[in-house]
Amino acid sequence: MGVVSAVRRRPLLLLAPLALAAAFALAGCGNDSGGDGAAAAAAAPVTGVTRVAAKVSKFTPPAVQVPAGTTLTWAFEDGLVPHDVTGDGWRSGDPQRKGTFAHTFDRPGTYPYRCTVHDGMTGRVVVSGA
Ligand SMILES: [Cu+2]
C-alpha cells in the first residue's frame, strides 16, 4: 500500500515545477500577439478611456478603469472576424463584425469579460466608486 501511494504522489511532485516554469515562460514573453487571457487579466487598467476596440482578435485596451455610472462602448473593428463581449450577466449578443456595443456600469467592482469566439480574447473593466 505504501508503494502505491508513493507512486501516485510522484507525478504531482514532478509536475509542480513544470507548471511554475511554464507560468514564468508565459509571463516573460513580451511580444505575444496580445490575445493572451493571462496578460489581459494582469494588465494595469487604463483610466480616462470609455471606448474599447475589438481588433486583431484582442481588446484594446484590455483593461480599463472607470467611475461608477460610466457607459463603455466596444467597437467591432476586425473586418471579417466577428467578436462579442460576454461578461457575467451582461453581453453584446451574437458575434458581430462591425458596429458597437455599449454597457453602463453602475456598481463598483471588477468585471472580467471575454469573446466567446476566441479563446484567450479577454478584457476587464474595473469600476471605482463614483
Ligand atoms: Cu473574438
Tab-separated table of C-alpha atoms and ligand atoms in Angstrom:
chain	number	residue	atom	x	y	z
A	1	MET	CA	0.000	0.000	0.000
A	2	GLY	CA	2.816	2.339	0.860
A	3	VAL	CA	4.367	1.738	-2.528
A	4	VAL	CA	1.149	2.517	-4.374
A	5	SER	CA	0.626	5.845	-2.650
A	6	ALA	CA	4.252	6.808	-3.266
A	7	VAL	CA	3.877	6.090	-6.971
A	8	ARG	CA	0.672	8.082	-7.193
A	9	ARG	CA	2.134	11.034	-5.423
A	10	ARG	CA	5.273	11.326	-7.507
A	11	PRO	CA	3.736	12.712	-10.729
A	12	LEU	CA	2.297	15.645	-8.823
A	13	LEU	CA	5.655	16.461	-7.325
A	14	LEU	CA	7.216	16.336	-10.771
A	15	LEU	CA	4.514	18.446	-12.384
A	16	ALA	CA	4.581	21.310	-9.902
A	17	PRO	CA	7.968	22.684	-11.011
A	18	LEU	CA	6.954	22.285	-14.645
A	19	ALA	CA	3.785	24.298	-14.097
A	20	LEU	CA	5.785	27.011	-12.407
A	21	ALA	CA	8.296	27.056	-15.231
A	22	ALA	CA	5.502	27.311	-17.767
A	23	ALA	CA	3.956	30.212	-15.879
A	24	PHE	CA	7.266	32.050	-15.836
A	25	ALA	CA	7.795	31.354	-19.512
A	26	LEU	CA	4.401	32.841	-20.365
A	27	ALA	CA	4.891	35.849	-18.132
A	28	GLY	CA	8.277	36.503	-19.666
A	29	CYS	CA	7.002	36.513	-23.221
A	30	GLY	CA	6.887	40.187	-24.040
A	31	ASN	CA	5.879	40.088	-27.674
A	32	ASP	CA	2.913	37.755	-27.697
A	33	SER	CA	0.066	38.575	-30.042
A	34	GLY	CA	-1.965	40.117	-27.239
A	35	GLY	CA	-4.768	37.601	-27.163
A	36	ASP	CA	-3.407	36.031	-24.000
A	37	GLY	CA	-6.034	35.928	-21.281
A	38	ALA	CA	-3.424	35.961	-18.557
A	39	ALA	CA	-1.945	39.138	-19.996
A	40	ALA	CA	-5.340	40.833	-20.072
A	41	ALA	CA	-6.053	39.788	-16.518
A	42	ALA	CA	-2.710	41.118	-15.355
A	43	ALA	CA	-2.683	44.347	-17.330
A	44	ALA	CA	-2.951	47.531	-15.320
A	45	PRO	CA	-6.285	49.194	-16.095
A	46	VAL	CA	-6.183	52.309	-18.241
A	47	THR	CA	-8.119	55.322	-16.981
A	48	GLY	CA	-9.788	58.061	-18.982
A	49	VAL	CA	-10.926	55.691	-21.723
A	50	THR	CA	-14.533	54.744	-22.445
A	51	ARG	CA	-14.026	53.067	-25.786
A	52	VAL	CA	-12.530	49.614	-26.296
A	53	ALA	CA	-11.659	48.307	-29.723
A	54	ALA	CA	-12.167	44.664	-30.685
A	55	LYS	CA	-9.487	44.415	-33.312
A	56	VAL	CA	-6.811	41.934	-34.399
A	57	SER	CA	-8.566	39.447	-32.138
A	58	LYS	CA	-7.899	41.360	-28.961
A	59	PHE	CA	-9.494	44.052	-26.837
A	60	THR	CA	-7.602	47.333	-26.757
A	61	PRO	CA	-7.022	48.468	-24.120
A	62	PRO	CA	-7.513	45.091	-22.402
A	63	ALA	CA	-8.313	46.634	-19.027
A	64	VAL	CA	-9.973	49.947	-18.272
A	65	GLN	CA	-10.909	51.643	-15.024
A	66	VAL	CA	-13.903	53.960	-14.901
A	67	PRO	CA	-16.079	55.594	-12.234
A	68	ALA	CA	-19.438	54.003	-11.435
A	69	GLY	CA	-22.148	55.168	-13.802
A	70	THR	CA	-19.868	55.196	-16.842
A	71	THR	CA	-21.042	53.847	-20.164
A	72	LEU	CA	-18.347	51.940	-22.014
A	73	THR	CA	-18.503	51.321	-25.736
A	74	TRP	CA	-16.901	48.419	-27.560
A	75	ALA	CA	-16.243	48.947	-31.244
A	76	PHE	CA	-16.023	45.909	-33.520
A	77	GLU	CA	-13.305	46.734	-35.998
A	78	ASP	CA	-11.833	43.452	-37.138
A	79	GLY	CA	-13.038	43.243	-40.716
A	80	LEU	CA	-14.361	39.777	-41.448
A	81	VAL	CA	-13.568	38.438	-37.980
A	82	PRO	CA	-16.604	38.562	-35.686
A	83	HIS	CA	-16.318	39.138	-31.962
A	84	ASP	CA	-18.591	39.518	-28.992
A	85	VAL	CA	-18.339	40.889	-25.475
A	86	THR	CA	-19.529	38.465	-22.815
A	87	GLY	CA	-19.414	39.169	-19.115
A	88	ASP	CA	-21.231	37.650	-16.164
A	89	GLY	CA	-24.810	38.736	-16.723
A	90	TRP	CA	-24.052	41.240	-19.469
A	91	ARG	CA	-23.252	40.582	-23.083
A	92	SER	CA	-23.324	42.050	-26.541
A	93	GLY	CA	-25.179	39.106	-28.034
A	94	ASP	CA	-24.340	37.467	-31.324
A	95	PRO	CA	-20.765	37.965	-32.535
A	96	GLN	CA	-20.562	40.945	-34.851
A	97	ARG	CA	-18.123	42.246	-37.460
A	98	LYS	CA	-18.952	45.912	-37.196
A	99	GLY	CA	-20.866	48.374	-35.102
A	100	THR	CA	-20.652	48.945	-31.391
A	101	PHE	CA	-21.921	47.635	-28.092
A	102	ALA	CA	-22.459	49.886	-25.084
A	103	HIS	CA	-22.939	48.944	-21.453
A	104	THR	CA	-23.274	51.115	-18.367
A	105	PHE	CA	-21.518	50.031	-15.189
A	106	ASP	CA	-23.438	51.299	-12.184
A	107	ARG	CA	-21.752	49.398	-9.386
A	108	PRO	CA	-18.126	49.376	-8.272
A	109	GLY	CA	-16.339	46.104	-8.834
A	110	THR	CA	-14.241	44.175	-11.300
A	111	TYR	CA	-15.941	42.875	-14.399
A	112	PRO	CA	-13.986	40.375	-16.459
A	113	TYR	CA	-15.298	39.611	-19.920
A	114	ARG	CA	-14.337	37.629	-22.980
A	115	CYS	CA	-15.098	36.972	-26.585
A	116	THR	CA	-16.815	33.603	-26.879
A	117	VAL	CA	-15.453	33.129	-30.394
A	118	HIS	CA	-11.776	33.354	-29.489
A	119	ASP	CA	-10.105	31.581	-26.609
A	120	GLY	CA	-7.913	33.961	-24.692
A	121	MET	CA	-9.563	37.099	-26.075
A	122	THR	CA	-10.403	38.670	-22.763
A	123	GLY	CA	-10.729	42.010	-21.076
A	124	ARG	CA	-11.545	43.542	-17.736
A	125	VAL	CA	-13.456	46.553	-16.518
A	126	VAL	CA	-12.655	47.941	-13.088
A	127	VAL	CA	-15.412	50.191	-11.783
A	128	SER	CA	-14.472	52.503	-8.950
A	129	GLY	CA	-16.794	54.348	-6.602
A	130	ALA	CA	-18.317	57.441	-8.183
B	1	CU	CU	-13.227	37.451	-30.776
